[in-house]
Amino acid sequence: MSQTLNMLAVDYGASSGRAVVGSYDGNKVALREIHRFQNEPVHIGSGLYWDFPRLFHELKQSIRRFAAETGGSAASLAVDTWGVDFGLLDRDGHLLGNPYHYRDTRTDGIMEQVFQLLPEDRLYALTGIQTMQINTVFQLYSMIRGSSPMLAAAESLLFTPDLFQYFLTGEKAAEYSIASTSGLLDPYSKTWSTEVLERLNIPPSLLSPVAFPGAVLGSLDKKVREELLAGDMKVVNTASHDTASAVAAVPAESSSYAYISCGTWSLMGVESDTPIINDRARLSFTNEGGAAGKLLFMKNITGLWLLQECKREWDAAGSGLSYGDMQSLAARATPLACFVDPDSDRFMAPGGMAARIQAFCSDTGQRVPHSKAELIRCVVESLALKYRQTLDELEELVGYRLPVIHMVGGGIQNELLCQLTANATGRPVIAGPVEATSAGNILIQAMAHGEIGTIEEIRQVVRNSFPIVRYEPEHAAHWEEGYERYKAVVRQFAL
């Protein structure tokens, strides 16, 4: 290519967002953060909502800064967000209220009502999506069941990243990766499931045509350009679900690997050309859309949440421990002394996390961790062993061995976790990049510009651009014995 391509990724997480400029020269991509902002849900009356006008304002500030810093070389932008949530538009394209937050209580008891019309096993067979109360299908049916006047006035439904991009361009689409989180999409045809819509009385006209990552949605609306002092730039459908963008940036050199996108939550899985749908998979795995027509067959695991909650508790007490300090403490603690199940319901709520970890160990007859070092070591080792358990399940379901694990995301800054994951799984762990979501978002935009042709080329650019660290497994016999004890603890607590 003759000149550097400048693209903007605006990445909305469930608690904060940021804007990152990616500059691609045909060989490498360089990332630079230009804006960061909070994303705090708002209680109004009995509802929990996203503050969409404020979040759209932050998107506009991101574009304004991008345009000012890159001038005439600003090529395109794309938005990625969390999954399942949506906004409703009336016939004039006006937003019918702030979108609900997925933790809103309107879906309490709704799954059971849906299953009376469409049994759980049939819904999974039709969509491949793990049953969770937050899924769009349950949110939407709660509005149908409640005869929502907002829904009655709606002409169209747009998922969160599609909603942001609609107000930039005036163009409606349902990007594939985000649409797949809904529990409404057929994973075989990659179109809306007629049976789900008919059984639940969801009007098909609400849903926009499915668009795929790497397609240009449109250009910035003239009024938006004038307001933001921005030139003409494309708005691209990236892999708009943040997990899908992160997996696109996994620097794999073969198709046989497992990935872990690691942060507050961990998403662990494989890429597949076809969905994996059976009774065993239905217990805890989901089939979501990825880049380049791939499916992401994966499990949602509680990630660094337990550590984050312990740190918040200790910070409030004035400890001043950094995450680096916490790693150093844990590295000196006795290994494989006690375990918890990170996915246990008793760890879901915030507050009092250290005491709940101790109670879990006591209730299962284990040595109780008392010092901060012991608590941290317990959590990190338990998470590594949870990854091992998930790896065993994945290999059983896909029918082949996964020889290497790629870890991406902010969690890989915990080097102890990366090494212990290699130890626990008996597989090399390749860690990097930290900024996988932004890198994936931007390099899929480069596909829309015709500068990159395949997912393999994206991964080559990632390998060219970011430091990658390899961790080799150690102490195999010790970890095999620890894994057997971990499984016994988890089984005991589940009884």
mmCIF file of N, CA, C and O in Angstrom, residues 238-318:
data_model
loop_
_atom_site.group_PDB
_atom_site.id
_atom_site.type_symbol
_atom_site.label_atom_id
_atom_site.label_comp_id
_atom_site.label_asym_id
_atom_site.label_seq_id
_atom_site.Cartn_x
_atom_site.Cartn_y
_atom_site.Cartn_z
ATOM 1 N N THR A 238 -17.376 -4.131 11.685
ATOM 2 C CA THR A 238 -16.314 -5.029 12.126
ATOM 3 C C THR A 238 -16.987 -6.251 12.735
ATOM 4 O O THR A 238 -18.192 -6.458 12.562
ATOM 5 N N ALA A 239 -16.234 -7.103 13.436
ATOM 6 C CA ALA A 239 -16.867 -8.125 14.276
ATOM 7 C C ALA A 239 -17.339 -7.373 15.516
ATOM 8 O O ALA A 239 -16.567 -7.124 16.448
ATOM 9 N N SER A 240 -18.616 -6.969 15.515
ATOM 10 C CA SER A 240 -19.092 -5.970 16.470
ATOM 11 C C SER A 240 -19.264 -6.494 17.887
ATOM 12 O O SER A 240 -19.399 -5.713 18.821
ATOM 13 N N HIS A 241 -19.294 -7.822 18.060
ATOM 14 C CA HIS A 241 -19.230 -8.377 19.413
ATOM 15 C C HIS A 241 -17.768 -8.369 19.841
ATOM 16 O O HIS A 241 -16.904 -8.888 19.129
ATOM 17 N N ASP A 242 -17.468 -7.764 20.982
ATOM 18 C CA ASP A 242 -16.072 -7.559 21.366
ATOM 19 C C ASP A 242 -15.286 -8.867 21.444
ATOM 20 O O ASP A 242 -14.106 -8.908 21.080
ATOM 21 N N THR A 243 -15.940 -9.946 21.861
ATOM 22 C CA THR A 243 -15.237 -11.232 21.904
ATOM 23 C C THR A 243 -14.817 -11.680 20.511
ATOM 24 O O THR A 243 -13.705 -12.192 20.311
ATOM 25 N N ALA A 244 -15.684 -11.485 19.524
ATOM 26 C CA ALA A 244 -15.365 -11.893 18.156
ATOM 27 C C ALA A 244 -14.199 -11.090 17.596
ATOM 28 O O ALA A 244 -13.333 -11.635 16.896
ATOM 29 N N SER A 245 -14.138 -9.800 17.899
ATOM 30 C CA SER A 245 -12.987 -9.002 17.463
ATOM 31 C C SER A 245 -11.709 -9.482 18.134
ATOM 32 O O SER A 245 -10.650 -9.561 17.501
ATOM 33 N N ALA A 246 -11.790 -9.817 19.421
ATOM 34 C CA ALA A 246 -10.601 -10.296 20.141
ATOM 35 C C ALA A 246 -10.090 -11.600 19.553
ATOM 36 O O ALA A 246 -8.876 -11.778 19.347
ATOM 37 N N VAL A 247 -10.989 -12.528 19.233
ATOM 38 C CA VAL A 247 -10.558 -13.818 18.691
ATOM 39 C C VAL A 247 -9.973 -13.644 17.289
ATOM 40 O O VAL A 247 -9.041 -14.362 16.903
ATOM 41 N N ALA A 248 -10.483 -12.680 16.533
ATOM 42 C CA ALA A 248 -9.910 -12.418 15.207
ATOM 43 C C ALA A 248 -8.439 -12.045 15.296
ATOM 44 O O ALA A 248 -7.676 -12.272 14.350
ATOM 45 N N ALA A 249 -8.021 -11.479 16.443
ATOM 46 C CA ALA A 249 -6.634 -11.044 16.609
ATOM 47 C C ALA A 249 -5.771 -12.074 17.328
ATOM 48 O O ALA A 249 -4.646 -11.763 17.730
ATOM 49 N N VAL A 250 -6.267 -13.291 17.505
ATOM 50 C CA VAL A 250 -5.435 -14.368 18.053
ATOM 51 C C VAL A 250 -4.332 -14.678 17.034
ATOM 52 O O VAL A 250 -4.634 -14.990 15.882
ATOM 53 N N PRO A 251 -3.068 -14.628 17.432
ATOM 54 C CA PRO A 251 -1.970 -14.794 16.451
ATOM 55 C C PRO A 251 -1.633 -16.245 16.133
ATOM 56 O O PRO A 251 -0.462 -16.637 16.082
ATOM 57 N N ALA A 252 -2.658 -17.069 15.908
ATOM 58 C CA ALA A 252 -2.454 -18.492 15.662
ATOM 59 C C ALA A 252 -1.832 -18.728 14.291
ATOM 60 O O ALA A 252 -2.141 -18.028 13.330
ATOM 61 N N GLU A 253 -0.998 -19.749 14.205
ATOM 62 C CA GLU A 253 -0.380 -20.120 12.932
ATOM 63 C C GLU A 253 -1.007 -21.368 12.338
ATOM 64 O O GLU A 253 -0.652 -21.778 11.229
ATOM 65 N N SER A 254 -1.918 -22.016 13.073
ATOM 66 C CA SER A 254 -2.652 -23.165 12.544
ATOM 67 C C SER A 254 -4.089 -23.054 13.029
ATOM 68 O O SER A 254 -4.425 -22.196 13.845
ATOM 69 N N SER A 255 -4.945 -23.946 12.551
ATOM 70 C CA SER A 255 -6.354 -23.894 12.923
ATOM 71 C C SER A 255 -6.661 -24.719 14.162
ATOM 72 O O SER A 255 -7.784 -24.701 14.661
ATOM 73 N N SER A 256 -5.658 -25.436 14.674
ATOM 74 C CA SER A 256 -5.879 -26.320 15.811
ATOM 75 C C SER A 256 -5.323 -25.678 17.079
ATOM 76 O O SER A 256 -4.131 -25.784 17.375
ATOM 77 N N TYR A 257 -6.185 -25.007 17.804
ATOM 78 C CA TYR A 257 -5.785 -24.337 19.042
ATOM 79 C C TYR A 257 -7.036 -24.009 19.849
ATOM 80 O O TYR A 257 -8.152 -23.984 19.317
ATOM 81 N N ALA A 258 -6.849 -23.757 21.121
ATOM 82 C CA ALA A 258 -7.902 -23.203 21.963
ATOM 83 C C ALA A 258 -7.528 -21.763 22.284
ATOM 84 O O ALA A 258 -6.343 -21.424 22.376
ATOM 85 N N TYR A 259 -8.534 -20.926 22.442
ATOM 86 C CA TYR A 259 -8.265 -19.539 22.833
ATOM 87 C C TYR A 259 -8.916 -19.254 24.183
ATOM 88 O O TYR A 259 -9.907 -19.875 24.569
ATOM 89 N N ILE A 260 -8.310 -18.319 24.886
ATOM 90 C CA ILE A 260 -8.904 -17.758 26.108
ATOM 91 C C ILE A 260 -8.816 -16.247 25.981
ATOM 92 O O ILE A 260 -7.717 -15.689 25.902
ATOM 93 N N SER A 261 -9.976 -15.602 25.907
ATOM 94 C CA SER A 261 -10.030 -14.139 25.971
ATOM 95 C C SER A 261 -10.271 -13.795 27.429
ATOM 96 O O SER A 261 -11.342 -14.058 27.980
ATOM 97 N N CYS A 262 -9.264 -13.237 28.068
ATOM 98 C CA CYS A 262 -9.189 -13.215 29.531
ATOM 99 C C CYS A 262 -9.304 -11.806 30.092
ATOM 100 O O CYS A 262 -8.509 -10.929 29.769
ATOM 101 N N GLY A 263 -10.300 -11.607 30.952
ATOM 102 C CA GLY A 263 -10.479 -10.356 31.675
ATOM 103 C C GLY A 263 -11.317 -10.647 32.907
ATOM 104 O O GLY A 263 -11.135 -11.661 33.576
ATOM 105 N N THR A 264 -12.259 -9.757 33.215
ATOM 106 C CA THR A 264 -13.181 -10.020 34.316
ATOM 107 C C THR A 264 -13.891 -11.352 34.085
ATOM 108 O O THR A 264 -14.110 -12.133 35.008
ATOM 109 N N TRP A 265 -14.269 -11.591 32.841
ATOM 110 C CA TRP A 265 -14.772 -12.887 32.393
ATOM 111 C C TRP A 265 -13.743 -13.516 31.466
ATOM 112 O O TRP A 265 -12.960 -12.805 30.841
ATOM 113 N N SER A 266 -13.747 -14.820 31.392
ATOM 114 C CA SER A 266 -12.899 -15.531 30.436
ATOM 115 C C SER A 266 -13.795 -16.282 29.463
ATOM 116 O O SER A 266 -14.706 -17.002 29.887
ATOM 117 N N LEU A 267 -13.534 -16.109 28.177
ATOM 118 C CA LEU A 267 -14.218 -16.866 27.131
ATOM 119 C C LEU A 267 -13.209 -17.847 26.572
ATOM 120 O O LEU A 267 -12.179 -17.438 26.022
ATOM 121 N N MET A 268 -13.475 -19.135 26.725
ATOM 122 C CA MET A 268 -12.542 -20.163 26.271
ATOM 123 C C MET A 268 -13.224 -21.059 25.252
ATOM 124 O O MET A 268 -14.330 -21.559 25.492
ATOM 125 N N GLY A 269 -12.570 -21.242 24.097
ATOM 126 C CA GLY A 269 -13.207 -22.057 23.081
ATOM 127 C C GLY A 269 -12.312 -22.315 21.894
ATOM 128 O O GLY A 269 -11.090 -22.173 21.954
ATOM 129 N N VAL A 270 -12.975 -22.689 20.794
ATOM 130 C CA VAL A 270 -12.302 -22.955 19.528
ATOM 131 C C VAL A 270 -13.085 -22.272 18.410
ATOM 132 O O VAL A 270 -14.270 -21.980 18.554
ATOM 133 N N GLU A 271 -12.401 -22.034 17.299
ATOM 134 C CA GLU A 271 -13.088 -21.619 16.076
ATOM 135 C C GLU A 271 -13.560 -22.869 15.341
ATOM 136 O O GLU A 271 -12.863 -23.877 15.305
ATOM 137 N N SER A 272 -14.734 -22.771 14.721
ATOM 138 C CA SER A 272 -15.289 -23.914 14.008
ATOM 139 C C SER A 272 -15.965 -23.434 12.735
ATOM 140 O O SER A 272 -16.465 -22.301 12.675
ATOM 141 N N ASP A 273 -15.981 -24.278 11.736
ATOM 142 C CA ASP A 273 -16.691 -23.957 10.501
ATOM 143 C C ASP A 273 -18.176 -24.265 10.609
ATOM 144 O O ASP A 273 -18.984 -23.733 9.846
ATOM 145 N N THR A 274 -18.533 -25.136 11.533
ATOM 146 C CA THR A 274 -19.939 -25.529 11.714
ATOM 147 C C THR A 274 -20.282 -25.510 13.195
ATOM 148 O O THR A 274 -19.400 -25.687 14.054
ATOM 149 N N PRO A 275 -21.551 -25.310 13.529
ATOM 150 C CA PRO A 275 -21.936 -25.325 14.940
ATOM 151 C C PRO A 275 -21.799 -26.714 15.545
ATOM 152 O O PRO A 275 -21.878 -27.727 14.836
ATOM 153 N N ILE A 276 -21.577 -26.749 16.844
ATOM 154 C CA ILE A 276 -21.521 -28.005 17.600
ATOM 155 C C ILE A 276 -22.708 -27.979 18.554
ATOM 156 O O ILE A 276 -22.708 -27.253 19.557
ATOM 157 N N ILE A 277 -23.730 -28.736 18.211
ATOM 158 C CA ILE A 277 -24.994 -28.688 18.947
ATOM 159 C C ILE A 277 -25.409 -30.109 19.310
ATOM 160 O O ILE A 277 -25.717 -30.922 18.431
ATOM 161 N N ASN A 278 -25.362 -30.416 20.590
ATOM 162 C CA ASN A 278 -25.824 -31.693 21.100
ATOM 163 C C ASN A 278 -26.135 -31.526 22.587
ATOM 164 O O ASN A 278 -25.926 -30.447 23.164
ATOM 165 N N ASP A 279 -26.631 -32.585 23.214
ATOM 166 C CA ASP A 279 -27.042 -32.478 24.614
ATOM 167 C C ASP A 279 -25.873 -32.167 25.530
ATOM 168 O O ASP A 279 -26.026 -31.443 26.521
ATOM 169 N N ARG A 280 -24.695 -32.688 25.231
ATOM 170 C CA ARG A 280 -23.515 -32.406 26.064
ATOM 171 C C ARG A 280 -23.105 -30.944 25.935
ATOM 172 O O ARG A 280 -22.813 -30.283 26.932
ATOM 173 N N ALA A 281 -23.091 -30.426 24.733
ATOM 174 C CA ALA A 281 -22.720 -29.025 24.532
ATOM 175 C C ALA A 281 -23.721 -28.082 25.194
ATOM 176 O O ALA A 281 -23.356 -27.018 25.704
ATOM 177 N N ARG A 282 -24.993 -28.489 25.191
ATOM 178 C CA ARG A 282 -26.050 -27.626 25.730
ATOM 179 C C ARG A 282 -25.865 -27.312 27.211
ATOM 180 O O ARG A 282 -26.359 -26.280 27.702
ATOM 181 N N LEU A 283 -25.121 -28.134 27.917
ATOM 182 C CA LEU A 283 -24.959 -27.921 29.347
ATOM 183 C C LEU A 283 -24.228 -26.623 29.659
ATOM 184 O O LEU A 283 -24.524 -25.980 30.656
ATOM 185 N N SER A 284 -23.267 -26.218 28.822
ATOM 186 C CA SER A 284 -22.513 -25.016 29.185
ATOM 187 C C SER A 284 -21.775 -24.334 28.037
ATOM 188 O O SER A 284 -21.018 -23.399 28.280
ATOM 189 N N PHE A 285 -21.986 -24.779 26.792
ATOM 190 C CA PHE A 285 -21.253 -24.173 25.683
ATOM 191 C C PHE A 285 -22.201 -23.441 24.739
ATOM 192 O O PHE A 285 -23.377 -23.786 24.619
ATOM 193 N N THR A 286 -21.641 -22.446 24.062
ATOM 194 C CA THR A 286 -22.425 -21.617 23.152
ATOM 195 C C THR A 286 -21.746 -21.547 21.796
ATOM 196 O O THR A 286 -20.525 -21.714 21.688
ATOM 197 N N ASN A 287 -22.535 -21.311 20.734
ATOM 198 C CA ASN A 287 -22.034 -21.157 19.366
ATOM 199 C C ASN A 287 -22.331 -19.731 18.907
ATOM 200 O O ASN A 287 -23.480 -19.395 18.622
ATOM 201 N N GLU A 288 -21.314 -18.889 18.857
ATOM 202 C CA GLU A 288 -21.516 -17.497 18.463
ATOM 203 C C GLU A 288 -20.735 -17.180 17.199
ATOM 204 O O GLU A 288 -19.786 -17.881 16.842
ATOM 205 N N GLY A 289 -21.123 -16.112 16.529
ATOM 206 C CA GLY A 289 -20.499 -15.740 15.278
ATOM 207 C C GLY A 289 -19.136 -15.105 15.461
ATOM 208 O O GLY A 289 -18.909 -14.355 16.416
ATOM 209 N N GLY A 290 -18.234 -15.401 14.536
ATOM 210 C CA GLY A 290 -16.918 -14.786 14.535
ATOM 211 C C GLY A 290 -16.637 -14.108 13.206
ATOM 212 O O GLY A 290 -17.538 -13.911 12.382
ATOM 213 N N ALA A 291 -15.395 -13.747 12.994
ATOM 214 C CA ALA A 291 -14.988 -13.124 11.736
ATOM 215 C C ALA A 291 -14.796 -14.198 10.666
ATOM 216 O O ALA A 291 -14.648 -15.381 10.964
ATOM 217 N N ALA A 292 -14.816 -13.779 9.423
ATOM 218 C CA ALA A 292 -14.549 -14.651 8.265
ATOM 219 C C ALA A 292 -15.481 -15.852 8.227
ATOM 220 O O ALA A 292 -15.088 -16.945 7.805
ATOM 221 N N GLY A 293 -16.726 -15.668 8.678
ATOM 222 C CA GLY A 293 -17.720 -16.725 8.619
ATOM 223 C C GLY A 293 -17.546 -17.818 9.648
ATOM 224 O O GLY A 293 -18.268 -18.821 9.623
ATOM 225 N N LYS A 294 -16.596 -17.664 10.572
ATOM 226 C CA LYS A 294 -16.339 -18.689 11.574
ATOM 227 C C LYS A 294 -17.385 -18.641 12.685
ATOM 228 O O LYS A 294 -18.030 -17.620 12.936
ATOM 229 N N LEU A 295 -17.520 -19.779 13.370
ATOM 230 C CA LEU A 295 -18.299 -19.855 14.591
ATOM 231 C C LEU A 295 -17.343 -19.997 15.768
ATOM 232 O O LEU A 295 -16.293 -20.653 15.659
ATOM 233 N N LEU A 296 -17.694 -19.372 16.877
ATOM 234 C CA LEU A 296 -16.912 -19.473 18.098
ATOM 235 C C LEU A 296 -17.660 -20.398 19.050
ATOM 236 O O LEU A 296 -18.726 -20.041 19.577
ATOM 237 N N PHE A 297 -17.124 -21.591 19.221
ATOM 238 C CA PHE A 297 -17.715 -22.571 20.132
ATOM 239 C C PHE A 297 -16.981 -22.416 21.449
ATOM 240 O O PHE A 297 -15.782 -22.709 21.538
ATOM 241 N N MET A 298 -17.669 -21.938 22.486
ATOM 242 C CA MET A 298 -16.930 -21.511 23.669
ATOM 243 C C MET A 298 -17.781 -21.581 24.932
ATOM 244 O O MET A 298 -19.001 -21.753 24.894
ATOM 245 N N LYS A 299 -17.063 -21.439 26.031
ATOM 246 C CA LYS A 299 -17.677 -21.444 27.359
ATOM 247 C C LYS A 299 -17.351 -20.139 28.053
ATOM 248 O O LYS A 299 -16.218 -19.646 27.993
ATOM 249 N N ASN A 300 -18.335 -19.584 28.738
ATOM 250 C CA ASN A 300 -18.156 -18.362 29.514
ATOM 251 C C ASN A 300 -17.762 -18.748 30.931
ATOM 252 O O ASN A 300 -18.516 -19.434 31.622
ATOM 253 N N ILE A 301 -16.581 -18.326 31.363
ATOM 254 C CA ILE A 301 -16.022 -18.684 32.666
ATOM 255 C C ILE A 301 -15.801 -17.409 33.475
ATOM 256 O O ILE A 301 -15.342 -16.405 32.934
ATOM 257 N N THR A 302 -16.107 -17.466 34.758
ATOM 258 C CA THR A 302 -15.733 -16.350 35.622
ATOM 259 C C THR A 302 -14.217 -16.220 35.590
ATOM 260 O O THR A 302 -13.494 -17.176 35.889
ATOM 261 N N GLY A 303 -13.727 -15.039 35.226
ATOM 262 C CA GLY A 303 -12.299 -14.841 35.059
ATOM 263 C C GLY A 303 -11.645 -14.225 36.279
ATOM 264 O O GLY A 303 -11.628 -14.819 37.372
ATOM 265 N N LEU A 304 -11.136 -13.018 36.119
ATOM 266 C CA LEU A 304 -10.389 -12.368 37.195
ATOM 267 C C LEU A 304 -11.288 -11.645 38.192
ATOM 268 O O LEU A 304 -10.804 -10.900 39.045
ATOM 269 N N TRP A 305 -12.587 -11.859 38.097
ATOM 270 C CA TRP A 305 -13.559 -11.206 38.979
ATOM 271 C C TRP A 305 -13.234 -11.408 40.454
ATOM 272 O O TRP A 305 -13.266 -10.462 41.252
ATOM 273 N N LEU A 306 -12.889 -12.634 40.852
ATOM 274 C CA LEU A 306 -12.615 -12.896 42.265
ATOM 275 C C LEU A 306 -11.411 -12.098 42.747
ATOM 276 O O LEU A 306 -11.435 -11.521 43.844
ATOM 277 N N LEU A 307 -10.359 -12.027 41.924
ATOM 278 C CA LEU A 307 -9.188 -11.233 42.294
ATOM 279 C C LEU A 307 -9.517 -9.751 42.353
ATOM 280 O O LEU A 307 -9.070 -9.027 43.252
ATOM 281 N N GLN A 308 -10.287 -9.276 41.373
ATOM 282 C CA GLN A 308 -10.653 -7.860 41.344
ATOM 283 C C GLN A 308 -11.447 -7.474 42.586
ATOM 284 O O GLN A 308 -11.254 -6.398 43.158
ATOM 285 N N GLU A 309 -12.344 -8.360 43.005
ATOM 286 C CA GLU A 309 -13.141 -8.082 44.197
ATOM 287 C C GLU A 309 -12.293 -8.116 45.469
ATOM 288 O O GLU A 309 -12.474 -7.285 46.368
ATOM 289 N N CYS A 310 -11.362 -9.052 45.549
ATOM 290 C CA CYS A 310 -10.456 -9.062 46.701
ATOM 291 C C CYS A 310 -9.643 -7.779 46.757
ATOM 292 O O CYS A 310 -9.489 -7.166 47.827
ATOM 293 N N LYS A 311 -9.120 -7.358 45.605
ATOM 294 C CA LYS A 311 -8.318 -6.132 45.568
ATOM 295 C C LYS A 311 -9.155 -4.926 45.990
ATOM 296 O O LYS A 311 -8.691 -4.055 46.742
ATOM 297 N N ARG A 312 -10.398 -4.858 45.505
ATOM 298 C CA ARG A 312 -11.262 -3.730 45.877
ATOM 299 C C ARG A 312 -11.489 -3.693 47.392
ATOM 300 O O ARG A 312 -11.447 -2.625 48.009
ATOM 301 N N GLU A 313 -11.694 -4.857 47.976
ATOM 302 C CA GLU A 313 -11.896 -4.969 49.424
ATOM 303 C C GLU A 313 -10.643 -4.544 50.187
ATOM 304 O O GLU A 313 -10.709 -3.781 51.161
ATOM 305 N N TRP A 314 -9.484 -5.009 49.717
ATOM 306 C CA TRP A 314 -8.232 -4.670 50.398
ATOM 307 C C TRP A 314 -7.862 -3.208 50.190
ATOM 308 O O TRP A 314 -7.332 -2.559 51.103
ATOM 309 N N ASP A 315 -8.150 -2.669 49.011
ATOM 310 C CA ASP A 315 -7.895 -1.247 48.768
ATOM 311 C C ASP A 315 -8.705 -0.381 49.724
ATOM 312 O O ASP A 315 -8.212 0.633 50.247
ATOM 313 N N ALA A 316 -9.960 -0.771 49.942
ATOM 314 C CA ALA A 316 -10.827 -0.008 50.842
ATOM 315 C C ALA A 316 -10.289 -0.013 52.272
ATOM 316 O O ALA A 316 -10.516 0.931 53.043
ATOM 317 N N ALA A 317 -9.556 -1.078 52.593
ATOM 318 C CA ALA A 317 -8.957 -1.173 53.930
ATOM 319 C C ALA A 317 -7.573 -0.528 53.978
ATOM 320 O O ALA A 317 -6.908 -0.561 55.029
ATOM 321 N N GLY A 318 -7.128 0.049 52.831
ATOM 322 C CA GLY A 318 -5.873 0.791 52.799
ATOM 323 C C GLY A 318 -4.630 -0.010 52.507
ATOM 324 O O GLY A 318 -3.511 0.429 52.795
#
